[in-house]
Structures are given as C-alpha cells and as structure tokens.
Short mmCIF file of C-alpha atoms and ligand atoms in Angstrom, two decimals:
data_model
loop_
_atom_site.label_atom_id
_atom_site.label_comp_id
_atom_site.label_asym_id
_atom_site.label_seq_id
_atom_site.Cartn_x
_atom_site.Cartn_y
_atom_site.Cartn_z
CA MET A 1 24.70 -20.68 11.80
CA THR A 2 25.27 -17.80 14.20
CA ASP A 3 23.02 -17.00 17.13
CA ASP A 4 21.90 -13.67 15.72
CA PHE A 5 20.10 -15.35 12.78
CA LEU A 6 16.99 -13.28 12.15
CA TRP A 7 14.62 -15.34 10.04
CA TRP A 8 13.30 -12.65 7.72
CA GLN A 9 16.66 -10.98 7.22
CA ASP A 10 19.09 -13.90 7.10
CA GLY A 11 16.64 -16.51 5.90
CA VAL A 12 15.22 -17.33 2.48
CA ILE A 13 11.52 -16.99 1.71
CA TYR A 14 9.73 -19.36 -0.70
CA GLN A 15 6.58 -18.12 -2.43
CA ILE A 16 3.81 -20.66 -2.98
CA TYR A 17 0.89 -19.99 -5.28
CA PRO A 18 -1.40 -22.42 -3.43
CA ARG A 19 -3.59 -23.49 -6.34
CA SER A 20 -0.51 -24.61 -8.28
CA PHE A 21 1.67 -26.34 -5.71
CA ALA A 22 0.12 -29.66 -4.69
CA ASP A 23 -3.44 -30.99 -4.98
CA SER A 24 -4.36 -33.33 -2.12
CA ASP A 25 -8.02 -33.99 -2.97
CA GLY A 26 -8.03 -34.58 -6.71
CA ASP A 27 -9.95 -31.49 -7.90
CA GLY A 28 -7.13 -30.15 -10.06
CA LEU A 29 -6.47 -27.24 -7.68
CA GLY A 30 -3.64 -27.15 -5.16
CA ASP A 31 -4.63 -26.76 -1.50
CA LEU A 32 -3.33 -26.34 2.05
CA PRO A 33 -3.15 -30.08 2.89
CA GLY A 34 -1.17 -30.46 -0.36
CA ILE A 35 1.32 -27.88 0.88
CA MET A 36 1.48 -29.62 4.24
CA ALA A 37 2.43 -32.87 2.52
CA ARG A 38 5.34 -31.09 0.85
CA LEU A 39 6.81 -29.40 3.91
CA ASP A 40 9.54 -32.03 4.15
CA TYR A 41 10.56 -31.09 0.64
CA LEU A 42 10.85 -27.42 1.61
CA GLN A 43 12.84 -28.37 4.67
CA GLU A 44 15.15 -30.51 2.54
CA LEU A 45 15.61 -27.60 0.13
CA GLY A 46 16.50 -25.42 3.10
CA VAL A 47 14.11 -22.46 3.05
CA ASP A 48 13.23 -20.57 6.22
CA ALA A 49 9.76 -19.25 5.45
CA ILE A 50 6.85 -19.65 3.07
CA TRP A 51 4.82 -16.80 1.64
CA LEU A 52 1.40 -18.11 0.69
CA SER A 53 -0.44 -16.26 -2.05
CA PRO A 54 -4.13 -15.85 -1.10
CA PHE A 55 -6.12 -18.92 -0.02
CA TYR A 56 -9.18 -17.03 1.30
CA PRO A 57 -12.71 -17.38 -0.11
CA THR A 58 -12.76 -15.80 -3.55
CA PRO A 59 -14.91 -15.75 -6.69
CA ASP A 60 -11.59 -15.92 -8.61
CA LYS A 61 -12.00 -12.83 -10.74
CA ASP A 62 -8.31 -12.20 -10.01
CA PHE A 63 -7.44 -15.72 -8.79
CA GLY A 64 -7.56 -15.07 -5.09
CA TYR A 65 -6.49 -11.41 -5.15
CA ASP A 66 -10.23 -10.65 -4.91
CA ILE A 67 -11.15 -11.75 -1.39
CA SER A 68 -14.73 -12.21 -0.25
CA ASP A 69 -13.93 -13.09 3.39
CA TYR A 70 -10.69 -12.14 5.11
CA GLN A 71 -11.10 -14.54 8.00
CA ASP A 72 -11.63 -17.90 6.36
CA VAL A 73 -10.14 -20.42 3.96
CA ASP A 74 -11.78 -21.06 0.59
CA PRO A 75 -13.24 -24.59 0.86
CA ARG A 76 -11.42 -25.51 -2.36
CA PHE A 77 -8.13 -24.87 -0.52
CA GLY A 78 -9.10 -26.45 2.81
CA SER A 79 -10.37 -25.12 6.11
CA LEU A 80 -9.25 -23.04 9.07
CA ALA A 81 -8.38 -26.30 10.82
CA ASP A 82 -6.08 -27.15 7.88
CA PHE A 83 -4.48 -23.74 8.23
CA ASP A 84 -3.87 -24.33 11.94
CA ARG A 85 -2.28 -27.69 11.16
CA LEU A 86 -0.13 -26.12 8.48
CA VAL A 87 1.16 -23.51 10.93
CA GLU A 88 1.93 -26.19 13.46
CA GLU A 89 3.68 -28.50 11.00
CA ALA A 90 5.66 -25.67 9.39
CA HIS A 91 6.78 -24.38 12.78
CA ARG A 92 7.79 -27.87 13.84
CA ARG A 93 10.23 -27.81 10.92
CA GLY A 94 11.48 -24.30 11.71
CA ILE A 95 9.61 -22.81 8.74
CA ARG A 96 7.70 -19.52 9.21
CA LEU A 97 4.50 -18.60 7.45
CA ILE A 98 3.82 -15.28 5.69
CA LEU A 99 0.29 -14.53 4.52
CA ASP A 100 -0.78 -12.36 1.61
CA MET A 101 -2.93 -9.44 2.76
CA VAL A 102 -4.92 -7.92 -0.09
CA LEU A 103 -6.37 -4.87 1.59
CA ASN A 104 -6.46 -2.20 -1.09
CA HIS A 105 -9.67 -3.77 -2.38
CA THR A 106 -12.12 -6.57 -1.61
CA SER A 107 -14.06 -8.75 -4.00
CA ASP A 108 -17.39 -7.26 -5.07
CA GLN A 109 -18.84 -10.41 -3.45
CA HIS A 110 -17.55 -9.43 0.00
CA ALA A 111 -20.46 -8.81 2.39
CA TRP A 112 -19.14 -5.27 2.99
CA PHE A 113 -19.51 -4.33 -0.68
CA GLN A 114 -22.82 -6.15 -1.02
CA GLU A 115 -24.14 -3.98 1.81
CA ALA A 116 -22.43 -0.78 0.60
CA ARG A 117 -24.03 -0.95 -2.82
CA ARG A 118 -27.60 -1.39 -1.42
CA SER A 119 -28.27 2.34 -1.03
CA ARG A 120 -26.51 5.68 -0.90
CA ASP A 121 -27.11 5.93 2.83
CA ASP A 122 -26.26 2.40 3.85
CA ALA A 123 -24.05 2.25 6.93
CA ARG A 124 -21.37 0.52 4.83
CA ARG A 125 -21.61 2.96 1.89
CA ASP A 126 -18.54 4.91 2.96
CA TRP A 127 -16.43 1.73 3.27
CA TYR A 128 -15.80 2.12 -0.48
CA ILE A 129 -15.15 5.13 -2.72
CA TRP A 130 -18.14 6.53 -4.61
CA ARG A 131 -18.59 9.51 -6.94
CA ASP A 132 -21.34 10.98 -9.08
CA GLN A 133 -18.88 11.51 -11.94
CA PRO A 134 -15.63 9.63 -12.57
CA ASN A 135 -12.25 11.39 -12.71
CA ASN A 136 -9.63 10.35 -15.29
CA TRP A 137 -8.06 7.49 -13.28
CA GLN A 138 -7.41 4.27 -15.11
CA ALA A 139 -7.53 0.69 -13.83
CA ALA A 140 -4.22 -1.19 -13.99
CA PHE A 141 -5.99 -4.04 -15.79
CA GLY A 142 -7.43 -1.76 -18.49
CA GLY A 143 -10.24 0.76 -18.88
CA PRO A 144 -11.47 3.43 -16.48
CA ALA A 145 -11.00 2.89 -12.74
CA TRP A 146 -14.69 3.73 -12.18
CA THR A 147 -17.77 1.63 -12.82
CA LEU A 148 -21.36 2.86 -12.59
CA ASP A 149 -23.46 0.89 -10.14
CA PRO A 150 -26.94 1.23 -11.68
CA LEU A 151 -28.87 0.53 -8.47
CA THR A 152 -27.74 3.76 -6.79
CA GLY A 153 -26.55 5.68 -9.87
CA GLN A 154 -23.02 6.33 -8.57
CA TYR A 155 -19.60 5.18 -9.73
CA TYR A 156 -17.30 3.16 -7.46
CA LEU A 157 -13.52 3.11 -7.67
CA HIS A 158 -11.58 -0.02 -8.58
CA SER A 159 -7.83 0.11 -9.26
CA PHE A 160 -7.82 -3.38 -10.85
CA THR A 161 -10.85 -5.29 -12.26
CA LYS A 162 -14.35 -3.94 -11.74
CA GLU A 163 -14.99 -6.89 -9.43
CA GLN A 164 -12.32 -5.52 -7.02
CA PRO A 165 -13.76 -2.33 -5.48
CA ASP A 166 -11.19 -0.22 -3.59
CA LEU A 167 -11.72 0.14 0.14
CA ASN A 168 -11.91 3.57 1.74
CA TRP A 169 -9.02 3.50 4.20
CA ARG A 170 -9.92 7.03 5.33
CA ASN A 171 -12.94 5.61 7.12
CA PRO A 172 -11.82 4.78 10.71
CA LEU A 173 -14.15 1.78 10.81
CA VAL A 174 -12.48 0.31 7.73
CA ARG A 175 -9.06 0.90 9.24
CA GLN A 176 -10.16 -0.82 12.44
CA ALA A 177 -11.70 -3.78 10.61
CA LEU A 178 -8.58 -4.31 8.50
CA LEU A 179 -6.20 -4.07 11.46
CA ASP A 180 -8.43 -6.69 13.08
CA VAL A 181 -7.74 -8.95 10.10
CA PHE A 182 -4.03 -8.82 10.97
CA ARG A 183 -4.87 -9.61 14.60
CA PHE A 184 -6.98 -12.58 13.56
CA TRP A 185 -4.11 -14.23 11.65
CA LEU A 186 -1.44 -13.22 14.16
CA GLU A 187 -3.44 -15.00 16.85
CA ARG A 188 -3.59 -18.09 14.61
CA GLY A 189 0.20 -18.12 14.37
CA ALA A 190 1.05 -16.23 11.16
CA ASP A 191 4.65 -14.98 11.32
CA GLY A 192 4.33 -12.23 8.78
CA PHE A 193 2.44 -10.59 5.98
CA ARG A 194 3.00 -9.60 2.39
CA LEU A 195 1.00 -6.46 1.71
CA ASP A 196 -0.51 -6.34 -1.76
CA VAL A 197 -0.13 -2.88 -3.39
CA PHE A 198 -0.01 -1.29 0.05
CA ASN A 199 1.04 2.13 -1.22
CA ALA A 200 -2.26 2.47 -3.06
CA TYR A 201 -4.44 2.15 0.09
CA PHE A 202 -4.89 5.92 0.35
CA LYS A 203 -6.06 8.13 -2.49
CA HIS A 204 -5.96 11.93 -2.52
CA PRO A 205 -9.03 13.09 -0.52
CA HIS A 206 -10.37 15.22 -3.41
CA LEU A 207 -9.74 12.57 -6.09
CA PRO A 208 -8.27 15.03 -8.64
CA ASP A 209 -7.39 13.99 -12.21
CA ASN A 210 -3.90 12.57 -12.61
CA PRO A 211 -1.65 14.62 -14.93
CA ARG A 212 -1.10 13.06 -18.35
CA LYS A 213 2.13 11.70 -19.81
CA LEU A 214 3.22 9.66 -22.83
CA GLY A 215 2.65 5.94 -22.58
CA LEU A 216 1.21 2.94 -24.37
CA ARG A 217 -1.83 1.89 -22.35
CA GLY A 218 -4.29 4.24 -20.62
CA PHE A 219 -2.83 3.40 -17.20
CA ASP A 220 0.68 4.27 -18.38
CA ARG A 221 -0.47 7.53 -19.90
CA GLN A 222 -0.70 9.31 -16.57
CA HIS A 223 1.46 10.24 -13.61
CA HIS A 224 0.09 8.32 -10.67
CA ILE A 225 0.39 11.09 -8.15
CA TYR A 226 -3.13 11.17 -6.71
CA ASP A 227 -4.10 7.49 -6.75
CA MET A 228 -1.13 6.21 -4.72
CA ASP A 229 1.70 7.19 -2.35
CA GLN A 230 -0.31 9.59 -0.20
CA PRO A 231 1.20 10.87 3.08
CA GLU A 232 -1.51 9.19 5.19
CA MET A 233 0.22 5.86 4.52
CA MET A 234 3.02 6.63 6.97
CA PRO A 235 0.95 6.88 10.17
CA LEU A 236 -0.88 3.73 9.15
CA LEU A 237 2.42 1.88 8.74
CA ASN A 238 3.45 3.15 12.19
CA GLU A 239 0.24 1.75 13.64
CA LEU A 240 0.61 -1.57 11.85
CA ARG A 241 4.22 -1.91 12.95
CA HIS A 242 3.23 -1.20 16.51
CA LEU A 243 0.66 -3.98 16.29
CA LEU A 244 3.17 -6.45 14.80
CA ASP A 245 5.74 -5.55 17.46
CA THR A 246 3.38 -6.65 20.20
CA TYR A 247 4.15 -10.21 19.00
CA PRO A 248 7.69 -11.65 18.85
CA GLU A 249 9.62 -11.58 15.53
CA ARG A 250 6.73 -10.76 13.25
CA TYR A 251 7.37 -9.31 9.78
CA ALA A 252 5.72 -7.26 7.06
CA VAL A 253 6.97 -6.92 3.48
CA GLY A 254 5.20 -4.54 1.16
CA GLU A 255 4.56 -5.01 -2.52
CA THR A 256 5.55 -1.52 -3.60
CA TYR A 257 3.27 -0.52 -6.43
CA MET A 258 5.25 1.08 -9.26
CA ALA A 259 8.40 0.54 -7.25
CA THR A 260 11.66 2.44 -7.37
CA PRO A 261 14.41 1.82 -4.80
CA GLN A 262 13.87 5.36 -3.45
CA LYS A 263 10.13 4.94 -3.03
CA THR A 264 10.63 1.49 -1.54
CA VAL A 265 13.02 2.57 1.22
CA SER A 266 10.75 5.46 2.19
CA TYR A 267 8.21 2.92 3.45
CA CYS A 268 10.68 0.86 5.51
CA GLY A 269 12.26 1.39 8.90
CA PRO A 270 11.99 0.53 12.58
CA ASP A 271 8.53 2.10 12.83
CA LYS A 272 7.34 1.22 9.32
CA LEU A 273 7.62 -1.93 7.22
CA HIS A 274 10.49 -4.34 7.78
CA ALA A 275 10.99 -4.57 4.03
CA ALA A 276 9.40 -3.80 0.70
CA PHE A 277 10.00 -5.04 -2.81
CA SER A 278 12.01 -2.95 -5.25
CA PHE A 279 11.97 -5.52 -8.11
CA ASP A 280 15.42 -4.47 -9.31
CA PHE A 281 16.10 -7.43 -11.58
CA THR A 282 12.75 -8.07 -13.21
CA SER A 283 12.71 -5.33 -15.82
CA SER A 284 15.43 -6.23 -18.32
CA ASN A 285 14.20 -6.05 -21.91
CA LEU A 286 15.49 -5.59 -25.45
CA LEU A 287 16.74 -2.14 -24.55
CA TYR A 288 18.30 -3.22 -21.26
CA PRO A 289 19.46 -6.78 -21.88
CA TRP A 290 20.35 -9.28 -19.17
CA ASN A 291 24.14 -8.99 -19.04
CA ALA A 292 26.98 -8.19 -16.64
CA VAL A 293 26.73 -4.43 -17.21
CA TRP A 294 22.97 -4.16 -16.66
CA VAL A 295 22.99 -6.41 -13.60
CA ARG A 296 25.89 -4.48 -12.05
CA GLN A 297 24.09 -1.17 -12.65
CA LYS A 298 21.01 -2.53 -10.95
CA ILE A 299 22.99 -3.82 -7.97
CA GLU A 300 24.82 -0.50 -7.60
CA GLY A 301 21.59 1.46 -7.92
CA ARG A 302 19.95 -0.40 -5.09
CA GLU A 303 23.06 -0.66 -2.92
CA ASP A 304 23.39 3.15 -3.01
CA VAL A 305 19.79 3.77 -1.99
CA PHE A 306 19.24 0.94 0.50
CA GLY A 307 22.77 1.26 1.91
CA ALA A 308 22.44 5.01 2.55
CA ALA A 309 19.04 4.53 4.19
CA GLY A 310 20.15 1.54 6.27
CA ILE A 311 17.25 -0.53 4.94
CA TRP A 312 17.56 -4.23 4.23
CA PRO A 313 16.80 -5.02 0.56
CA THR A 314 14.79 -7.93 -0.87
CA THR A 315 15.75 -9.82 -4.03
CA VAL A 316 13.15 -11.11 -6.46
CA MET A 317 13.74 -12.77 -9.82
CA SER A 318 10.28 -14.29 -10.35
CA ASN A 319 6.79 -14.16 -8.88
CA HIS A 320 3.16 -14.83 -9.80
CA ASP A 321 2.89 -11.61 -11.82
CA LEU A 322 5.96 -11.92 -14.04
CA PRO A 323 7.34 -14.23 -16.70
CA ARG A 324 9.66 -16.59 -14.83
CA ALA A 325 13.36 -15.62 -14.83
CA ALA A 326 14.23 -18.92 -16.55
CA SER A 327 11.83 -18.01 -19.37
CA ARG A 328 13.00 -14.42 -19.58
CA TYR A 329 16.68 -15.17 -19.93
CA SER A 330 17.24 -18.72 -21.19
CA ARG A 331 18.61 -19.30 -24.64
CA GLY A 332 16.51 -22.33 -25.55
CA ALA A 333 14.60 -25.00 -23.69
CA GLY A 334 17.63 -27.01 -22.56
CA ASP A 335 19.71 -24.02 -21.43
CA ASP A 336 19.79 -23.85 -17.64
CA ALA A 337 22.91 -21.71 -17.45
CA GLN A 338 20.94 -18.46 -17.17
CA ALA A 339 18.70 -19.98 -14.51
CA HIS A 340 21.83 -20.88 -12.49
CA MET A 341 23.06 -17.28 -12.83
CA ALA A 342 19.75 -15.82 -11.72
CA MET A 343 19.67 -18.23 -8.76
CA ALA A 344 23.26 -17.35 -7.81
CA LEU A 345 22.42 -13.65 -7.80
CA LEU A 346 19.19 -14.25 -5.88
CA LEU A 347 20.99 -16.16 -3.13
CA THR A 348 24.26 -14.21 -2.87
CA LEU A 349 23.33 -10.53 -3.16
CA ARG A 350 22.76 -8.44 -0.05
CA GLY A 351 19.09 -8.80 0.85
CA THR A 352 16.38 -11.33 1.61
CA PRO A 353 15.90 -13.76 -1.31
CA PHE A 354 12.38 -14.69 -2.42
CA ILE A 355 12.29 -17.97 -4.39
CA TYR A 356 9.14 -18.52 -6.48
CA TYR A 357 7.90 -22.14 -6.42
CA GLY A 358 9.55 -24.15 -9.19
CA GLU A 359 12.34 -21.62 -9.62
CA GLU A 360 14.65 -24.17 -7.98
CA ILE A 361 14.15 -26.55 -10.93
CA GLY A 362 14.16 -23.80 -13.57
CA MET A 363 10.46 -24.14 -14.43
CA ARG A 364 9.49 -22.26 -17.57
CA ASP A 365 6.26 -20.43 -18.38
CA ILE A 366 3.59 -22.35 -20.23
CA ALA A 367 2.36 -21.02 -23.60
CA LEU A 368 -1.40 -20.70 -23.88
CA LYS A 369 -3.79 -20.24 -26.77
CA ARG A 370 -6.05 -17.23 -26.57
CA SER A 371 -9.01 -19.45 -25.65
CA GLU A 372 -7.07 -20.88 -22.68
CA ILE A 373 -6.15 -17.53 -21.09
CA LEU A 374 -7.73 -17.09 -17.65
CA ASP A 375 -5.98 -13.97 -16.34
CA PRO A 376 -8.13 -10.80 -16.78
CA PRO A 377 -5.40 -8.47 -18.16
CA GLY A 378 -4.32 -11.27 -20.52
CA LYS A 379 -7.86 -11.52 -21.87
CA LYS A 380 -8.10 -7.77 -22.24
CA PHE A 381 -4.75 -7.01 -23.88
CA TRP A 382 -4.13 -10.13 -26.01
CA PRO A 383 -2.00 -10.34 -28.19
CA PHE A 384 0.08 -7.40 -26.88
CA TYR A 385 0.12 -8.84 -23.40
CA LYS A 386 -0.81 -12.45 -22.72
CA GLY A 387 -1.38 -12.19 -18.98
CA ARG A 388 0.15 -13.99 -16.05
CA ASP A 389 -1.12 -17.55 -16.42
CA GLY A 390 2.21 -18.60 -17.95
CA CYS A 391 4.12 -18.41 -14.67
CA ARG A 392 1.32 -20.04 -12.62
CA ALA A 393 1.44 -23.58 -14.07
CA PRO A 394 1.38 -26.58 -11.71
CA MET A 395 4.54 -27.55 -9.85
CA GLN A 396 6.50 -30.29 -11.60
CA TRP A 397 7.18 -32.92 -8.96
CA ASP A 398 7.87 -36.03 -11.03
CA ALA A 399 7.39 -37.66 -14.43
CA SER A 400 4.11 -39.42 -13.59
CA ALA A 401 0.77 -38.40 -15.11
CA GLN A 402 -0.08 -34.84 -13.97
CA ALA A 403 3.52 -34.38 -12.81
CA GLY A 404 2.73 -35.62 -9.31
CA PHE A 405 0.73 -32.41 -8.81
CA SER A 406 -2.72 -33.98 -9.00
CA THR A 407 -4.59 -37.10 -10.05
CA VAL A 408 -6.78 -35.21 -12.51
CA GLN A 409 -6.26 -32.56 -15.16
CA PRO A 410 -5.00 -29.43 -13.34
CA TRP A 411 -6.65 -26.01 -13.49
CA LEU A 412 -3.89 -24.76 -15.83
CA PRO A 413 -1.99 -27.00 -18.27
CA LEU A 414 1.28 -28.57 -17.18
CA HIS A 415 4.40 -27.47 -18.97
CA PRO A 416 5.14 -30.14 -21.60
CA ASP A 417 8.75 -30.39 -20.38
CA TYR A 418 7.67 -31.89 -17.03
CA PRO A 419 8.63 -35.53 -17.84
CA LEU A 420 12.26 -34.33 -17.94
CA ARG A 421 12.19 -31.21 -15.77
CA ASN A 422 10.87 -32.20 -12.38
CA VAL A 423 11.97 -32.40 -8.75
CA GLU A 424 12.56 -36.13 -8.76
CA ALA A 425 14.77 -36.08 -11.86
CA GLN A 426 16.78 -33.09 -10.64
CA ARG A 427 17.27 -34.57 -7.20
CA ALA A 428 19.06 -37.50 -8.85
CA ASP A 429 21.23 -35.28 -11.07
CA PRO A 430 24.26 -33.81 -9.25
CA GLY A 431 24.58 -31.04 -11.86
CA SER A 432 20.94 -29.90 -11.66
CA LEU A 433 19.68 -26.46 -10.70
CA PHE A 434 17.87 -28.10 -7.79
CA ASN A 435 21.13 -29.42 -6.31
CA PHE A 436 22.91 -26.13 -7.02
CA THR A 437 20.15 -24.24 -5.21
CA LYS A 438 20.16 -26.63 -2.29
CA LYS A 439 23.94 -26.36 -1.88
CA LEU A 440 23.84 -22.59 -2.11
CA LEU A 441 21.11 -22.47 0.53
CA ALA A 442 23.28 -24.64 2.78
CA LEU A 443 26.29 -22.36 2.16
CA ARG A 444 24.23 -19.30 3.15
CA LYS A 445 23.40 -21.03 6.42
CA GLU A 446 27.06 -21.81 7.09
CA MET A 447 28.59 -18.49 6.04
CA PRO A 448 27.58 -15.22 7.69
CA ALA A 449 29.47 -13.36 4.90
CA LEU A 450 26.84 -14.56 2.40
CA ARG A 451 24.04 -13.25 4.57
CA ARG A 452 25.25 -10.05 6.19
CA GLY A 453 28.62 -9.39 4.52
CA ASP A 454 29.40 -6.18 2.62
CA LEU A 455 29.29 -6.39 -1.14
CA VAL A 456 32.41 -5.24 -3.01
CA PHE A 457 32.75 -5.55 -6.80
CA LEU A 458 35.91 -6.85 -8.39
CA GLU A 459 37.16 -4.29 -10.91
CA ASP A 460 39.17 -5.12 -14.03
CA THR A 461 37.06 -8.13 -14.95
CA PRO A 462 36.26 -8.74 -18.67
CA PRO A 463 33.00 -7.05 -19.77
CA SER A 464 31.11 -10.34 -19.76
CA VAL A 465 32.05 -11.15 -16.16
CA LEU A 466 30.34 -9.90 -13.04
CA ALA A 467 32.26 -10.66 -9.85
CA TYR A 468 31.82 -9.50 -6.29
CA ARG A 469 33.00 -10.36 -2.83
CA ARG A 470 30.80 -10.69 0.19
CA GLU A 471 32.87 -10.10 3.29
CA THR A 472 32.65 -9.89 7.03
CA ALA A 473 35.54 -9.63 9.47
CA GLY A 474 37.20 -13.01 9.07
CA GLU A 475 35.22 -14.42 6.16
CA GLU A 476 35.25 -13.79 2.41
CA VAL A 477 33.19 -15.29 -0.39
CA LEU A 478 33.68 -14.48 -4.05
CA VAL A 479 30.92 -14.91 -6.61
CA ALA A 480 31.83 -14.78 -10.30
CA ILE A 481 29.40 -15.06 -13.21
CA ASN A 482 30.28 -15.21 -16.88
CA PHE A 483 27.36 -13.85 -18.91
CA GLY A 484 29.31 -14.38 -22.15
CA HIS A 485 29.26 -17.11 -24.81
CA SER A 486 33.00 -17.84 -24.56
CA PRO A 487 35.33 -18.77 -21.71
CA ALA A 488 36.68 -15.89 -19.61
CA SER A 489 39.31 -15.42 -16.96
CA PHE A 490 39.97 -12.72 -14.41
CA ARG A 491 42.58 -11.82 -11.80
CA LEU A 492 41.67 -13.09 -8.36
CA PRO A 493 42.24 -10.83 -5.35
CA ASP A 494 45.16 -11.87 -3.11
CA GLY A 495 44.48 -14.97 -1.08
CA LYS A 496 44.09 -18.67 -1.38
CA TRP A 497 40.82 -19.06 -3.27
CA GLU A 498 39.02 -22.35 -3.41
CA VAL A 499 35.93 -23.17 -5.49
CA VAL A 500 33.10 -24.30 -3.22
CA LEU A 501 30.31 -24.41 -5.77
CA ALA A 502 30.13 -24.04 -9.55
CA SER A 503 27.63 -24.63 -12.30
CA GLY A 504 28.72 -26.66 -15.31
CA THR A 505 32.16 -28.23 -15.71
CA PRO A 506 34.59 -27.31 -12.94
CA GLU A 507 37.28 -24.75 -13.84
CA PRO A 508 40.29 -23.61 -11.81
CA PRO A 509 39.70 -20.48 -9.65
CA GLY A 510 39.80 -17.38 -11.86
CA SER A 511 38.51 -19.17 -14.97
CA LEU A 512 34.91 -19.44 -16.10
CA GLY A 513 33.29 -21.40 -18.89
CA PRO A 514 30.57 -19.75 -21.02
CA GLY A 515 27.58 -18.98 -18.84
CA GLN A 516 29.29 -20.34 -15.75
CA VAL A 517 28.77 -19.35 -12.11
CA CYS A 518 31.46 -19.96 -9.53
CA VAL A 519 31.43 -19.41 -5.78
CA MET A 520 34.80 -19.33 -3.99
CA THR A 521 36.06 -18.90 -0.46
CA ASN A 522 39.39 -17.61 0.77
C1 NOJ B 1 -0.69 -7.33 -7.03
C2 NOJ B 1 -0.73 -8.82 -7.07
O1 NOJ B 1 0.57 -9.33 -6.99
C3 NOJ B 1 -1.44 -9.20 -8.34
O2 NOJ B 1 -1.39 -10.59 -8.56
C4 NOJ B 1 -2.87 -8.73 -8.24
O3 NOJ B 1 -3.53 -8.99 -9.46
C5 NOJ B 1 -2.94 -7.22 -7.95
N1 NOJ B 1 -2.02 -6.82 -6.93
C6 NOJ B 1 -4.31 -6.85 -7.47
O4 NOJ B 1 -4.53 -7.39 -6.19
#
C-alpha cells in the first residue's frame, strides 16, 4: 500500500443495515454490540470503512429513516456508550465509521415537530413547512406530499411518509441545530457522513406547483424542479465542508435524489461534498439488460462526466433501497457467476466501492407474502411494487438456527438458502464469492493501478466480453468479463499477461468461460 492512501478514495466502504447484521441481545433485531462482535470479520474481509444506516431513536415508520432524536442511540440498538466503544474498536482495526444523516425530515415524534404542531405561533412552528392549501407536490412513497394537521388547520409538507415531516432549512435556527448534529457526532469520533436525500433539503421559497409530465405513479408524473435541487444547497454544502475540514480526514457522501452523473458532480468538489452517489449500475431492466454493451455505456457515461469535472466517482451495486445485485442479475438460485461479475466491476472500476452487507456472499432478496410486508411503499403499491424488505433480510453467518444472526426469530425472515449460503460455508470454499471478494480487496490494497489507475477499454473484444485496463505509470491490470453463455476469447494487448484472479475454472489468459471474470497483470 502506498503512503498516499486516502481512506475514502482508495478504500472500500461496507454498508451495514444495523437491524439486520448481528443481534447480540436476543431480541431479533441487530444492534451496535452485535456489529462490534463482527469487526474482526470485516477486518478479515479487508474493508476500510463502515457506513451505518440509522441507529438513532425512531418509531420505525421508515425503519430508522424517521429519526426522533438526532443525538442518541435507540435503546433497541444499544447506547451512546456502545457507540463510543464501537468507534474505538473500529479505529483500533483501522476501520472508519460513516454515519447516516437523515436531515431532510424528522420523525413526527421528534420533540421539534411535537412542539411545532401545538399552535400556529409556536416558536418551533417555522422549523417545518406549513401551508393553508397544498400545492401539487407528491410524496415519493405515494399520495400527496401534504397532510392536514387538524389541531391547527394547516397542511405540513412531507416528501416521504406522512410521519416524516420535512424540515425548513431556510430557518437559520434549523440550519444551526442540524450543523450542531454533525458537530456532536464528529466530537464522538465519526469519520464521515452519508447524507440522505441531501439535494431535497431546500424547496423553492414560494412552493409553486411542479410542471406535469408522463409517468406511472403520481410522483413520476411531474418534473421535480421546485421540490429539490435549489441553489441554496450550494452555500450550505460550503458551510458543511468547512465544518468537516476543521477535523482531519473527514468525509461526506451525498445520496443524490433522482441522480444523474451531471447532477451528482455538481454537488461535489473541494468546497462541497467529497462524493455523491450516481447509481450508474442499478437501473438495468428489460429494456436495458445487464450485458457487456449496457455496462460499458454506463461506465463511459460516468467516466466522461466525472473525468471532465475531476470528481471521484462512487460505485454501488446494491443498497437498502434496491433489489440486491445478485437477485437482479442471477440466472437461478445456484448461479453465482453474475454476482462475481458485479463484484468484479464494483471493486475494479474507477471510484470508491460501496459493498452492501451480505453482497460478499451473494445474498439474495427474500420473497414476502403481502401480509409480511413491512416497508411503507411496499404496503402502498403492492403488487406493482413490493417494497424494500427483500434486500434487508438478516445476515447469513452460518448454518445454525437463525443463521448465527440471532437466538430468536429475526424481525424479517431469513432467506431459506442460508443453510448453504453463509459466511462460514463460503470461507471454507476456495471458489466462493466470499474468497473472490477477499482476494480482490487484497489486490486493490497491493496495486495502486486498481485504485487510482486510468481506465482504458480494450477494443475488438467479442460483443459478450467487457475488458478494460487500469493503469498507472509502471503498473497495469486487465479485467475481462464474459457476459455470454458460451466461451469467448479475445486478443490480449502486448505484454506478458498473467492471471491473478478468476472466477470459475481457470482458463489461459485471453480465454474466458461462460460468465467468467478474469483479472490479469502484466
Ligand atoms: C433515502 C433512504 O435511502 C431511504 O431508505 C429512505 O426511505 C428515504 N431516503 C427517506 O429517508
């Protein structure tokens, strides 16, 4: 590893959904001490940082993304003392901690909202957004974005569920209070933050109707030009960055709402966010299938935009809002070839990789009956959309009862494949996705070309093959992926190429089995 290793740029970030990772106290919900007990595992895997989805007090109307106190830990997940221990133990292993900041909205149970709704002239009234009549804005989780509060006869704005009222960032007291939240966690040792839907913090001051467009659901039937991406966001990002820069090597990554690469880079830079998600590889569908052509287009699209702007990209294949990549692309329960491909892309493209817990063993989404659905948009839009519970199932540690996640029945069902697909089994199998991931993580550490190298495509490959070189002065790595169902071969660039890692049965350099990934050095 070189001396200029910058953790958030060169490192790999592992997302943990705390309630699904490891349950230490037998209540069926994962918790902070559970995570602490698994830090050795994360160190063994070789990740550099953890992003923790929310663990703050919450009434769980959106499973933690509705926070009722920004400066505490929900007792079901532990305590502030547990958090402090987690920071200490993670740091001792060289692992940084990134916290999820959900600051577009609070829970309706937050003391601020409880006070705000008491009367029209309450001192906290203006901490939220109230109107006598709603405009046409729609909530992302269905229905109007406004709910009438009968006590005071006014509507309040909520971009998600009605239990998540939007904060009024135009109020200087709100801005101050929320910047203080960052300070609170920075002082406790947090290394960075993931900002939930940050580009929706500010709404147009006059709250005009959004123009209409064609779309399926109400939310998709309008252009979101007044309810997000307002110019006031930039000075706020400047202020936040200034705050972060008063501490050494702190980081902020934004969840860009309705992301495009262009929009994403506009929010990043030396006086703005360090990074923001562009979600380039999460949108393949029947029209744009997962294949060499689509993936290459996506890589080129983002390389053009991020490269020209000099902004460091992020790579995401899975997260707590999406069907897992292994479920999206696999051809059957036993097929891990696609999961190897997705992992190879995640860890060898230019950008910071974000691994979602369980992705390293190819965990699949669970299937739920309607009566089992917990996620609000899933309840609302069933059967057209079944919500996000599928990708939030408990981590599959071993083949014991409850998969080593808990001693009791977990909050969401385990995937029935856990007796075979689990960390323990994959550790013992040299050909597993777990061992592939671990080796690739080790290679990234060894080879600067895999972290900072330029990305150059190999031309003249068969249509099913995607191949690219990552190169720095003095070091070259070649990654080749066969998306096809039959063997393929391609002409290697000049040099003495050696296979350092491959999925499936080894092939000579320049040859690939169906669905095979191969990493070579020169
Ligand atoms: C984005 C988060 O990723 C998602 O899980 C949440 O439901 C919404 N923001 C609202 O906070």
